[in-house]
XYZ file of C-alpha atoms in Angstrom:
739
model
C -26.172 25.024 -30.113
C -24.564 25.560 -26.684
C -21.474 23.918 -25.310
C -22.508 21.853 -22.337
C -20.470 19.988 -19.787
C -21.632 16.913 -17.915
C -20.118 16.841 -14.480
C -19.903 14.516 -11.407
C -19.946 16.244 -7.958
C -17.025 15.366 -5.764
C -19.355 14.581 -2.956
C -19.773 11.367 -0.821
C -23.362 11.132 -0.941
C -24.870 8.469 -3.343
C -27.975 10.486 -3.651
C -26.222 12.968 -5.945
C -23.968 10.324 -7.620
C -24.923 10.970 -11.305
C -23.972 13.302 -14.051
C -25.413 16.844 -14.069
C -25.437 19.239 -17.108
C -24.061 22.828 -16.966
C -23.338 25.479 -19.517
C -19.475 25.438 -20.051
C -17.277 28.450 -19.956
C -14.701 28.768 -22.715
C -12.031 27.394 -20.413
C -13.897 24.264 -19.551
C -12.252 21.126 -20.761
C -13.044 17.278 -20.497
C -11.537 15.971 -17.192
C -11.125 19.436 -15.698
C -11.934 20.358 -12.094
C -14.686 22.970 -11.916
C -16.889 24.795 -9.433
C -20.572 24.584 -10.025
C -23.710 26.042 -8.297
C -25.730 23.093 -6.947
C -29.197 22.797 -5.483
C -31.829 25.352 -4.688
C -29.445 27.535 -2.847
C -26.810 27.325 -5.626
C -24.148 26.241 -3.085
C -20.707 25.992 -4.801
C -19.488 22.426 -5.200
C -16.289 20.991 -6.820
C -17.043 18.754 -9.685
C -15.198 16.902 -12.572
C -16.232 17.271 -16.222
C -16.989 13.790 -17.561
C -18.431 14.647 -20.936
C -18.588 17.683 -23.400
C -21.492 17.897 -25.765
C -23.347 20.408 -27.940
C -26.879 20.890 -27.011
C -29.943 22.896 -28.154
C -32.237 24.683 -25.757
C -29.619 24.833 -22.931
C -30.249 28.410 -21.903
C -32.079 27.304 -18.675
C -28.957 25.344 -17.497
C -26.783 26.745 -14.792
C -23.431 27.942 -15.671
C -20.102 26.619 -14.490
C -18.610 29.236 -12.185
C -14.884 28.508 -13.035
C -12.202 26.022 -13.687
C -10.338 25.490 -10.273
C -7.087 23.807 -11.320
C -5.016 23.380 -14.369
C -4.813 19.557 -13.625
C -7.162 17.329 -15.648
C -7.653 13.581 -16.081
C -7.587 12.190 -19.658
C -10.534 10.453 -21.470
C -8.889 7.109 -20.847
C -8.586 7.726 -17.203
C -12.229 8.827 -17.095
C -13.127 5.522 -18.696
C -11.070 3.633 -16.160
C -13.002 5.472 -13.303
C -16.227 4.331 -14.807
C -14.879 0.829 -14.935
C -13.867 1.041 -11.306
C -17.340 2.324 -10.369
C -19.010 -0.499 -12.049
C -16.655 -3.332 -10.934
C -16.372 -2.397 -7.281
C -19.908 -0.770 -6.838
C -18.517 2.538 -5.627
C -19.805 5.975 -6.537
C -18.536 7.684 -9.699
C -17.174 10.511 -7.461
C -15.073 8.019 -5.315
C -13.737 6.449 -8.448
C -12.730 9.830 -9.967
C -11.143 10.893 -6.767
C -8.452 8.242 -7.103
C -6.968 10.410 -9.825
C -7.155 13.568 -7.845
C -5.748 14.382 -4.436
C -5.121 17.375 -2.138
C -1.760 17.615 -3.805
C -3.291 19.195 -6.879
C -4.454 22.129 -4.698
C -0.896 22.873 -3.402
C 0.795 25.857 -4.942
C 3.847 25.363 -7.090
C 7.007 26.084 -5.212
C 9.359 28.746 -6.349
C 12.675 29.789 -4.936
C 14.858 32.907 -5.378
C 18.170 32.605 -7.085
C 20.953 35.174 -7.619
C 23.175 35.210 -10.568
C 25.697 37.629 -11.974
C 27.018 38.659 -15.377
C 30.274 40.139 -13.863
C 33.518 38.533 -14.175
C 35.497 37.313 -11.024
C 37.772 40.280 -11.458
C 34.703 42.717 -11.576
C 33.122 41.064 -8.477
C 36.372 41.313 -6.543
C 36.540 45.075 -7.581
C 33.030 45.576 -6.456
C 33.792 43.822 -3.082
C 36.806 45.991 -2.540
C 34.809 49.184 -3.180
C 31.788 48.102 -0.999
C 31.162 49.698 2.436
C 32.744 47.421 4.989
C 29.615 47.799 7.229
C 27.386 46.366 4.375
C 27.885 42.886 5.741
C 24.953 41.121 4.019
C 25.918 42.698 0.543
C 29.562 41.601 1.029
C 28.453 38.148 1.914
C 26.344 37.833 -1.208
C 29.054 39.115 -3.405
C 31.500 36.612 -1.884
C 29.214 33.823 -2.509
C 28.713 34.862 -6.102
C 32.435 34.328 -6.656
C 31.688 30.548 -6.191
C 28.667 30.563 -8.536
C 24.991 31.193 -8.362
C 23.318 31.548 -4.906
C 20.115 30.028 -3.824
C 18.800 32.949 -1.851
C 15.780 31.090 -0.443
C 17.819 28.327 0.987
C 20.444 30.755 2.399
C 17.766 32.732 4.161
C 16.386 29.557 5.663
C 19.779 28.599 6.906
C 20.601 31.914 8.464
C 17.125 32.714 9.680
C 17.015 36.189 8.249
C 16.046 38.054 5.039
C 18.615 39.118 2.650
C 16.247 40.220 -0.022
C 16.797 43.960 0.626
C 20.548 43.767 0.220
C 20.037 41.510 -3.010
C 17.629 44.219 -4.576
C 20.203 46.962 -3.614
C 22.983 45.047 -5.518
C 20.592 44.367 -8.418
C 19.965 48.198 -8.785
C 23.910 48.510 -8.737
C 23.963 45.931 -11.708
C 26.034 43.552 -9.597
C 23.529 40.697 -9.853
C 20.172 39.515 -11.188
C 17.392 38.080 -9.054
C 15.558 35.157 -10.631
C 12.517 33.335 -9.395
C 12.705 29.580 -10.380
C 10.286 26.621 -10.153
C 11.711 24.056 -7.904
C 10.430 20.498 -7.296
C 10.022 18.877 -3.911
C 11.671 15.371 -4.244
C 11.039 12.746 -1.631
C 14.188 12.221 0.433
C 16.016 9.010 0.058
C 18.283 8.022 2.881
C 18.548 4.345 2.007
C 21.600 3.659 -0.082
C 22.687 0.511 -1.944
C 26.019 -0.297 -3.536
C 25.779 0.064 -7.353
C 26.382 -3.200 -8.997
C 26.646 -4.257 -12.647
C 23.660 -6.371 -13.622
C 24.321 -9.423 -15.820
C 21.406 -11.765 -16.364
C 22.133 -15.469 -16.105
C 20.997 -17.818 -18.819
C 17.651 -18.563 -17.116
C 16.960 -14.897 -16.476
C 17.777 -13.988 -20.073
C 15.366 -16.597 -21.499
C 12.678 -15.499 -19.124
C 13.215 -11.797 -19.958
C 13.209 -12.607 -23.685
C 9.852 -14.452 -23.467
C 8.324 -11.769 -21.263
C 9.518 -9.186 -23.703
C 7.454 -10.979 -26.454
C 4.516 -11.056 -24.174
C 4.782 -7.251 -23.486
C 4.910 -6.614 -27.262
C 1.754 -8.567 -27.672
C 0.115 -6.958 -24.642
C -0.062 -10.392 -22.929
C 0.010 -10.756 -19.175
C 2.750 -12.665 -17.454
C 3.115 -14.307 -13.966
C 6.775 -14.476 -13.096
C 7.045 -17.271 -10.481
C 10.447 -17.116 -8.939
C 11.723 -18.571 -5.720
C 13.018 -16.019 -3.174
C 16.345 -14.609 -4.286
C 16.124 -15.963 -7.791
C 16.593 -12.535 -9.366
C 13.116 -11.317 -10.321
C 14.108 -7.669 -9.698
C 17.026 -7.965 -12.274
C 14.476 -9.248 -14.867
C 12.196 -6.411 -13.978
C 15.075 -3.810 -14.558
C 15.934 -5.536 -18.023
C 12.188 -5.156 -19.089
C 11.939 -1.571 -17.924
C 15.135 -0.639 -19.849
C 13.519 -1.939 -23.034
C 10.230 -0.112 -22.200
C 12.006 3.250 -21.763
C 14.163 2.751 -24.788
C 11.013 2.535 -26.757
C 9.933 5.869 -25.292
C 7.184 4.351 -23.197
C 6.420 4.817 -19.537
C 6.518 2.086 -16.762
C 4.971 1.698 -13.330
C 6.419 -0.629 -10.566
C 4.201 -1.575 -7.598
C 5.376 -2.800 -4.289
C 2.941 -3.716 -1.540
C 4.601 -2.315 1.503
C 6.149 1.014 2.234
C 8.993 -0.904 3.880
C 9.944 -2.357 0.588
C 9.988 1.028 -1.159
C 13.354 2.302 0.067
C 15.254 -0.781 -0.985
C 13.441 -1.020 -4.293
C 13.973 2.763 -5.038
C 17.644 2.489 -4.275
C 18.050 -0.452 -6.491
C 16.220 1.170 -9.407
C 17.709 4.682 -8.728
C 21.090 3.162 -9.274
C 19.960 2.345 -12.920
C 17.514 4.918 -13.860
C 18.595 7.990 -11.896
C 16.252 10.922 -11.747
C 13.733 9.399 -14.166
C 11.998 7.830 -11.310
C 8.928 9.186 -9.467
C 7.889 7.941 -6.013
C 4.220 7.419 -4.916
C 3.315 6.107 -1.460
C 1.494 7.338 1.683
C 4.591 8.674 3.439
C 5.339 11.453 0.849
C 3.905 14.882 1.471
C 1.155 16.503 -0.710
C 3.841 18.978 -1.871
C 6.093 16.155 -3.037
C 3.160 14.290 -4.730
C 2.203 17.452 -6.488
C 5.701 17.954 -7.873
C 6.017 14.345 -8.882
C 2.804 14.742 -10.955
C 4.185 17.878 -12.584
C 7.563 16.179 -13.380
C 5.498 13.359 -15.074
C 3.441 15.727 -17.123
C 6.643 17.628 -18.226
C 8.130 14.356 -19.269
C 11.000 14.315 -16.927
C 9.773 11.257 -15.116
C 8.842 8.170 -17.043
C 9.100 5.518 -14.269
C 7.074 5.448 -11.137
C 7.613 3.156 -8.094
C 5.195 2.948 -5.217
C 2.277 1.344 -3.530
C -1.123 0.801 -5.162
C -1.871 4.545 -5.704
C 0.941 4.803 -8.056
C -1.476 3.259 -10.715
C -3.187 6.565 -10.848
C -0.105 8.478 -11.860
C -0.870 10.774 -14.901
C 0.850 8.526 -17.511
C -0.520 8.674 -21.025
C 2.020 6.702 -22.823
C 2.034 3.593 -20.572
C 4.011 0.558 -21.860
C 4.561 -1.618 -18.856
C 3.199 -2.296 -15.399
C 5.165 -4.539 -12.975
C 3.501 -5.806 -9.692
C 6.001 -7.231 -7.355
C 5.106 -9.468 -4.588
C 1.734 -9.737 -6.271
C 0.244 -12.099 -3.683
C 0.212 -9.439 -0.989
C -3.265 -8.421 0.486
C -1.998 -4.694 0.499
C -3.002 -4.546 -3.290
C -6.601 -4.711 -2.211
C -8.128 -1.316 -0.945
C -10.029 -1.412 2.245
C -11.730 1.900 1.632
C -14.259 2.571 -1.107
C -13.676 2.105 -3.879
C -12.529 -1.306 -2.666
C -10.496 -1.949 -5.714
C -8.028 -4.690 -6.484
C -4.732 -3.066 -7.822
C -3.992 -6.072 -9.975
C -7.438 -6.048 -11.685
C -7.123 -2.297 -12.235
C -3.689 -2.856 -13.763
C -5.093 -5.412 -16.090
C -7.640 -2.942 -17.204
C -5.196 -0.079 -17.541
C -2.868 -2.360 -19.748
C -5.833 -3.285 -22.013
C -6.722 0.323 -22.528
C -3.160 1.473 -23.253
C -1.981 -1.753 -25.038
C 0.666 -2.074 -22.339
C 2.381 -5.358 -20.811
C 1.580 -6.460 -17.402
C 4.059 -8.568 -15.264
C 3.048 -9.680 -11.787
C 5.788 -11.516 -9.838
C 6.045 -13.536 -6.487
C 7.592 -16.520 -4.934
C 4.176 -17.351 -3.527
C 1.455 -16.150 -5.895
C -2.100 -16.511 -4.749
C -4.018 -19.712 -5.657
C -6.102 -17.567 -8.120
C -2.979 -16.116 -9.721
C -1.305 -19.398 -10.263
C -4.507 -20.950 -11.582
C -4.752 -18.097 -14.043
C -1.239 -18.908 -15.226
C -1.932 -22.584 -15.601
C -5.491 -22.515 -17.050
C -6.135 -18.698 -17.745
C -4.986 -15.447 -19.443
C -1.564 -15.334 -17.917
C 1.737 -16.794 -19.287
C 3.687 -18.623 -16.606
C 7.431 -17.891 -16.561
C 9.611 -19.505 -13.858
C 12.837 -18.757 -12.121
C 13.721 -21.868 -10.091
C 17.410 -21.252 -9.021
C 18.531 -18.758 -6.446
C 20.854 -16.085 -7.885
C 24.139 -15.582 -5.834
C 22.943 -17.449 -2.771
C 21.835 -20.700 -1.344
C 18.330 -21.688 -0.372
C 18.220 -21.961 3.419
C 17.456 -25.238 5.345
C 14.473 -25.169 7.430
C 13.750 -26.689 10.899
C 10.394 -26.962 12.562
C 10.511 -26.594 16.450
C 7.450 -27.776 18.346
C 6.957 -25.106 21.166
C 4.291 -27.234 22.788
C 6.958 -29.868 23.551
C 9.426 -27.196 24.609
C 6.824 -26.055 27.091
C 6.257 -29.532 28.467
C 9.923 -29.667 29.028
C 9.822 -26.535 31.171
C 10.826 -23.863 28.656
C 8.449 -21.091 29.185
C 10.339 -18.508 27.232
C 8.966 -17.083 24.078
C 12.024 -18.335 22.040
C 12.888 -21.968 21.909
C 16.331 -23.108 23.239
C 17.259 -23.986 19.759
C 16.357 -20.493 18.530
C 18.380 -18.733 21.310
C 21.418 -20.948 20.658
C 21.168 -20.410 16.919
C 20.834 -16.643 17.428
C 23.740 -16.433 19.733
C 25.981 -18.462 17.352
C 25.173 -16.134 14.338
C 25.818 -12.977 16.502
C 29.210 -14.369 17.695
C 30.129 -15.056 14.098
C 29.268 -11.498 13.229
C 26.367 -12.429 11.072
C 22.874 -11.129 11.123
C 19.469 -12.568 12.261
C 15.860 -11.689 11.322
C 13.111 -12.549 13.830
C 9.582 -12.494 12.557
C 6.296 -12.151 14.488
C 3.108 -11.109 12.948
C 2.169 -8.958 15.827
C 3.352 -5.749 17.523
C 3.303 -4.455 21.006
C 4.473 -5.979 24.184
C 1.647 -8.318 24.977
C -1.440 -9.374 23.111
C -3.899 -9.126 26.011
C -3.985 -8.153 29.690
C -6.043 -10.327 32.041
C -6.650 -9.727 35.665
C -5.257 -12.502 38.001
C -8.207 -11.989 40.539
C -11.360 -11.313 38.545
C -10.289 -12.575 35.049
C -11.180 -9.246 33.507
C -9.444 -8.531 30.172
C -8.526 -4.929 29.220
C -10.903 -4.112 26.245
C -11.192 -1.208 23.912
C -14.261 0.917 24.784
C -15.119 1.333 21.047
C -14.271 -2.126 19.609
C -14.750 -5.767 20.548
C -10.950 -6.302 20.680
C -8.515 -6.441 23.584
C -6.203 -3.603 24.135
C -2.415 -4.186 23.632
C 0.110 -3.268 26.130
C 2.992 -1.156 24.700
C 6.017 -0.834 26.934
C 7.169 2.415 25.081
C 5.006 5.062 26.612
C 3.481 2.703 29.132
C 0.187 2.681 27.288
C -2.695 0.345 26.121
C -3.562 0.671 22.451
C -6.367 -0.650 20.190
C -4.890 -1.693 16.807
C -8.113 -1.123 15.164
C -9.558 2.325 16.061
C -6.348 3.725 17.655
C -7.824 4.229 21.146
C -5.096 4.553 23.777
C -4.930 4.999 27.497
C -2.342 5.000 30.226
C -1.489 1.570 31.569
C -2.022 0.790 35.306
C -0.886 -2.559 36.552
C -3.914 -2.789 38.990
C -7.062 -4.101 37.417
C -9.423 -1.165 36.670
C -12.508 -3.468 36.960
C -12.047 -4.926 40.465
C -9.204 -2.731 41.856
C -7.835 -5.719 43.623
C -6.128 -7.926 41.161
C -3.194 -7.173 38.730
C -3.026 -7.535 34.949
C -1.025 -10.466 33.674
C 0.496 -10.477 30.143
C -1.066 -13.120 27.877
C 0.514 -13.707 24.519
C 3.385 -11.531 23.250
C 4.411 -8.878 20.706
C 7.564 -7.492 19.052
C 8.451 -5.319 22.050
C 8.442 -8.243 24.433
C 10.606 -10.387 22.018
C 13.054 -7.457 21.929
C 13.259 -7.459 25.638
C 13.727 -11.253 25.910
C 16.575 -11.351 23.272
C 18.323 -8.372 25.069
C 18.407 -10.379 28.175
C 19.297 -13.762 26.709
C 21.655 -13.058 23.810
C 25.033 -11.414 24.419
C 26.105 -8.554 22.320
C 22.640 -8.255 20.705
C 22.141 -4.939 18.908
C 18.567 -4.876 17.979
C 16.433 -2.996 15.339
C 12.702 -3.270 15.783
C 10.638 -2.641 12.737
C 6.813 -2.317 13.226
C 4.163 0.322 12.999
C 5.231 1.751 16.345
C 8.867 2.429 15.371
C 8.076 3.690 11.923
C 5.466 6.486 12.552
C 7.939 9.277 11.474
C 8.809 10.312 7.894
C 11.720 8.380 6.470
C 11.731 6.088 9.556
C 11.612 2.933 7.497
C 14.627 3.949 5.462
C 16.674 4.961 8.433
C 16.078 1.789 10.334
C 16.770 -0.433 7.354
C 19.836 1.439 6.528
C 21.069 0.885 10.010
C 20.672 -2.881 9.638
C 22.127 -2.747 6.035
C 25.240 -1.084 7.320
C 25.428 -3.724 9.935
C 25.178 -1.317 12.820
C 22.696 -3.763 14.225
C 22.910 -7.528 14.104
C 19.247 -8.490 14.915
C 16.114 -7.240 13.093
C 12.821 -7.882 14.757
C 9.637 -7.158 12.927
C 6.105 -7.777 11.832
C 4.767 -8.648 8.446
C 6.621 -5.646 6.840
C 9.874 -7.485 6.974
C 8.609 -10.756 5.648
C 9.195 -10.113 1.978
C 11.459 -8.274 -0.458
C 14.236 -7.229 1.815
C 17.780 -8.336 0.654
C 20.586 -8.415 3.134
C 23.726 -10.432 2.335
C 24.801 -10.984 5.945
C 21.507 -12.492 7.203
C 22.132 -16.195 7.808
C 19.362 -17.005 10.270
C 15.595 -16.252 10.204
C 13.426 -17.228 13.134
C 9.586 -17.419 12.563
C 7.526 -17.189 15.817
C 4.068 -18.459 16.381
C 3.991 -19.664 12.656
C 0.644 -21.480 13.078
C -1.258 -18.439 14.216
C -2.853 -17.621 10.851
C -4.180 -21.262 10.532
C -6.695 -20.534 13.314
C -8.477 -17.774 11.385
C -11.909 -18.652 9.835
C -10.682 -17.674 6.347
C -10.660 -20.055 3.372
C -7.162 -18.592 2.430
C -5.710 -19.266 5.892
C -3.459 -22.111 4.708
C -2.346 -20.239 1.647
C -1.485 -17.120 3.741
C 0.404 -19.117 6.341
C 2.585 -20.948 3.754
C 3.288 -17.735 1.844
C 4.300 -15.887 4.957
C 6.705 -18.670 6.042
C 8.287 -19.022 2.582
C 8.510 -15.274 2.226
C 10.201 -14.500 5.469
C 12.547 -17.544 5.147
C 13.707 -16.265 1.853
C 15.468 -13.384 3.653
C 18.059 -15.899 4.812
C 21.012 -17.176 2.823
C 20.879 -14.485 0.149
C 24.668 -13.998 0.211
C 27.402 -16.663 -0.076
C 27.077 -17.575 3.650
C 24.073 -19.943 3.234
C 21.299 -19.830 5.780
C 18.911 -21.489 8.235
C 15.302 -21.031 9.136
C 13.801 -21.997 12.453
C 10.030 -22.109 12.490
C 8.345 -22.231 15.950
C 4.872 -23.687 16.050
C 2.363 -25.456 18.412
C 1.091 -27.403 15.449
C 4.054 -29.097 14.048
C 1.966 -31.988 12.540
C 0.139 -29.674 10.207
C 0.831 -30.579 6.603
C 1.495 -26.932 5.649
C 4.828 -27.286 7.375
C 5.833 -30.246 5.086
C 5.284 -28.008 2.091
C 7.272 -25.255 3.787
C 10.379 -27.477 4.514
C 10.266 -28.685 0.926
C 9.689 -25.227 -0.556
C 6.939 -26.954 -2.479
C 4.424 -24.245 -3.429
C 3.457 -26.205 -6.600
C 2.444 -29.325 -4.487
C 0.483 -27.151 -2.163
C -1.385 -25.561 -5.071
C -2.603 -28.738 -6.548
C -3.884 -29.958 -3.151
C -5.405 -26.623 -2.326
C -7.184 -26.169 -5.664
C -9.150 -29.425 -5.243
C -10.523 -28.023 -1.910
C -11.337 -24.762 -3.553
C -13.272 -26.400 -6.289
C -15.139 -28.704 -3.937
C -16.399 -25.708 -1.787
C -16.725 -23.353 -4.688
C -14.310 -20.693 -3.467
C -12.313 -18.449 -5.780
C -11.151 -18.987 -8.522
C -14.205 -21.117 -9.109
C -16.549 -18.296 -7.929
C -16.752 -14.731 -7.287
C -17.167 -13.906 -3.610
C -19.428 -10.892 -2.921
C -19.719 -9.586 0.624
C -22.367 -7.195 1.938
C -21.551 -5.657 5.436
C -23.958 -3.609 7.540
C -22.664 -1.449 10.397
C -24.653 0.465 12.962
C -24.449 1.673 16.678
C -26.972 -0.969 17.613
C -26.276 -4.639 16.664
C -29.996 -5.424 16.327
C -30.200 -2.664 13.739
C -27.368 -3.855 11.675
C -28.696 -7.476 11.775
C -32.146 -6.388 10.805
C -30.859 -4.378 7.819
C -28.736 -7.277 6.679
C -31.731 -9.541 6.662
C -33.849 -6.898 4.805
C -31.134 -6.660 2.158
C -30.899 -10.387 1.867
C -34.602 -10.683 1.443
C -34.670 -7.894 -1.171
C -31.801 -9.517 -3.164
C -33.397 -12.890 -3.143
C -36.833 -11.375 -4.267
C -35.363 -9.719 -7.279
C -33.110 -12.830 -8.112
C -36.151 -15.120 -7.937
C -38.051 -12.742 -10.374
C -35.126 -13.255 -12.762
C -35.278 -16.975 -12.148
C -31.814 -17.056 -10.594
C -31.129 -19.206 -7.532
C -28.170 -17.562 -5.660
C -28.153 -18.226 -1.861
C -26.537 -15.946 0.698
C -24.362 -17.363 3.416
C -25.439 -15.537 6.494
C -25.950 -12.749 7.668
C -23.901 -13.298 10.785
C -21.861 -11.084 13.120
C -18.310 -10.275 12.043
C -15.527 -12.217 13.805
C -14.693 -8.859 15.510
C -18.194 -7.548 15.611
C -17.741 -4.024 17.019
C -15.249 -1.515 15.536
C -15.268 2.220 16.477
C -18.635 1.731 18.187
C -20.279 0.246 15.167
C -21.628 -3.331 15.217
C -21.012 -5.208 12.032
C -23.123 -7.945 10.336
C -22.073 -9.516 7.120
C -23.236 -11.945 4.489
C -21.556 -13.596 1.422
C -22.647 -14.672 -2.035
C -20.584 -17.324 -3.914
C -21.481 -16.706 -7.590
C -20.126 -19.102 -10.241
C -20.615 -17.281 -13.535
C -19.877 -13.679 -14.580
C -23.461 -13.109 -15.943
C -24.826 -13.750 -12.485
C -22.189 -11.554 -10.876
C -23.345 -8.559 -13.060
C -26.951 -9.276 -12.374
C -26.436 -9.571 -8.554
C -24.343 -6.382 -8.509
C -27.099 -4.463 -10.389
C -29.855 -5.653 -7.863
C -27.636 -4.772 -4.972
C -26.996 -1.322 -6.380
C -30.684 -0.809 -7.184
C -31.599 -1.744 -3.637
C -29.042 0.530 -2.078
C -29.937 3.479 -4.144
C -33.453 3.434 -5.499
C -35.000 1.391 -2.640
C -32.582 2.584 -0.056
C -35.134 4.552 1.921
C -37.365 1.472 2.326
C -34.625 -1.142 3.038
C -31.798 0.659 4.841
C -32.824 2.694 7.914
C -30.932 5.960 9.008
C -27.700 5.254 10.760
C -26.886 2.091 8.933
C -23.755 2.116 6.826
C -23.823 -0.632 4.085
C -20.634 -1.535 2.060
C -20.101 -4.156 -0.695
C -16.862 -5.845 -1.336
C -15.830 -7.983 -4.399
C -13.478 -10.909 -3.431
C -12.620 -9.414 -0.074
C -9.113 -10.226 1.366
C -9.930 -9.316 5.042
C -12.660 -11.732 6.309
C -12.925 -10.377 9.819
């Protein structure tokens, strides 16, 4: 009997997406990264061991070359990778890669330290006897009088090597050179004042019940209005989890929330916290993993990738702002972090808590009728719910106000600034203007690679595509006719900043959007500036709409609030209400009280009635009727197939072929599931690829499984017949982005 390893290649091609058998080396372990010879030419490929078996007649198998890393994934994580593959129709390799990263390939970091066994008197004698020209040796001896010396750091600071002098002193028995493992820790510049947390009566009751749910591995939706103290409940639950020697994960949707969340939790849990998000370096990620594996970190905070931290004693997952679309991956595997968390908790017997002031319709439905226990925080803690006023900008325009901000908004902003309070202005766009249109030939500046207009950015004087990243220098004269000039249509955060600067006296503005937060730690620095009241106005896009807590903010202005209602998306009303309630919740969180001004061209829309009343529940009961009538989630699973190609006709033809093939196999199984489409995407061309899509609304789980199997069969076994070369096909389960 030979020891055989089944492996999955870490390769993108679906043609090799299966397990291959190799003779194992003595070092081969389940979940290990290995190098294997593959194909006729025995080209070396990285792979992951997914199963270890004993097998007869294995002498003809190729042999694993070597183990390439000491990092392995556990049997449970391999099981989760298989579940992700099956649920989201990804390749096994793509699912496994979620648990690995480039960080694992980075070398451990060591630094050189100098220590001494000499007493202070003996050191001083050594200094006195040393040659006065030996300046480096004298400096090291002087520093040793104060304690151990980090030689690596000292050399970086001085820009020169001191190792030769240190070795000379070591030979003279004056010091000892030590190599120590050091860990790269993500920098935290954002600070919060440490406060004693005492739960109020309602929070205590909720925390107690959720604690029972966690003990029973039951899922909880914590529905709490903005400022009701959900974070304080989370902290209490985590304390209990860590006291029970279990590990916990806290997810936040936006990197902009991470600094404040980390600071809040850091005050309580200190260095037990690990940090996972897109802005940390691979070296920092590597060391965070190592600290987890060594048991020094038992609480991780971060974006959705934090789910794949190497915890094996998981007791609790908390997902804050659970309504946010950022929890759905747009890259394959197109996983939903909340669904993955549910599966993780089932596997580890852990508790799951998802929390929001505006849960999705599906999440609230699950709490009312499904598998989640609903717990509610209905009172704001330490603050007052803000009042809300709807301003009709269409009426303002008819009265001659052509400015971006209404007169009421400008007056209110000036009043708060004069009273040394703070203001948040929210616009779900960035840049200076939405589009540029020629005043002579009506030409609009478009991206050469996408069917989307370019946005003018005043900083850098450039035109930028927010989809593919294409940029070009801005020239006011139209490049199409060379006669007319471009006029700004629409507006973005930069233009709002410019208008406020000219209309509001003593305005000190911080703008927070993707343009101002490109650098490492830039989020933290900008938010800290606003927190320290070095600025009195914060302008931002959706990254400021939730989670942030500033006591001095007494006014929030929401611009172009009805924009989302115009999207052809069955969730447009839900998203619009959620965004308004979330950003309005940034006001009145201290003792000052607060006000929200919502600017819209569609003031008669019923969604604004629910917003003024803060009536999420009322909206839910109306919306759920519509969802049921049209069979949208939660009453169906939405499955999208998208075809992309450099020729629109090729993408369309492929979509029709796939649709016909799916219907053929469904009919053979006597299933009647009709596709909606295919039709071109709302934005048809992105990065020179034309996109066509179709949807299936599927009512029961059995039909979902069958349809997925049929699609998978068509896209693998029948791919050469159905899908031409040059066409990229993707499948998404319950997509969040419909355009």
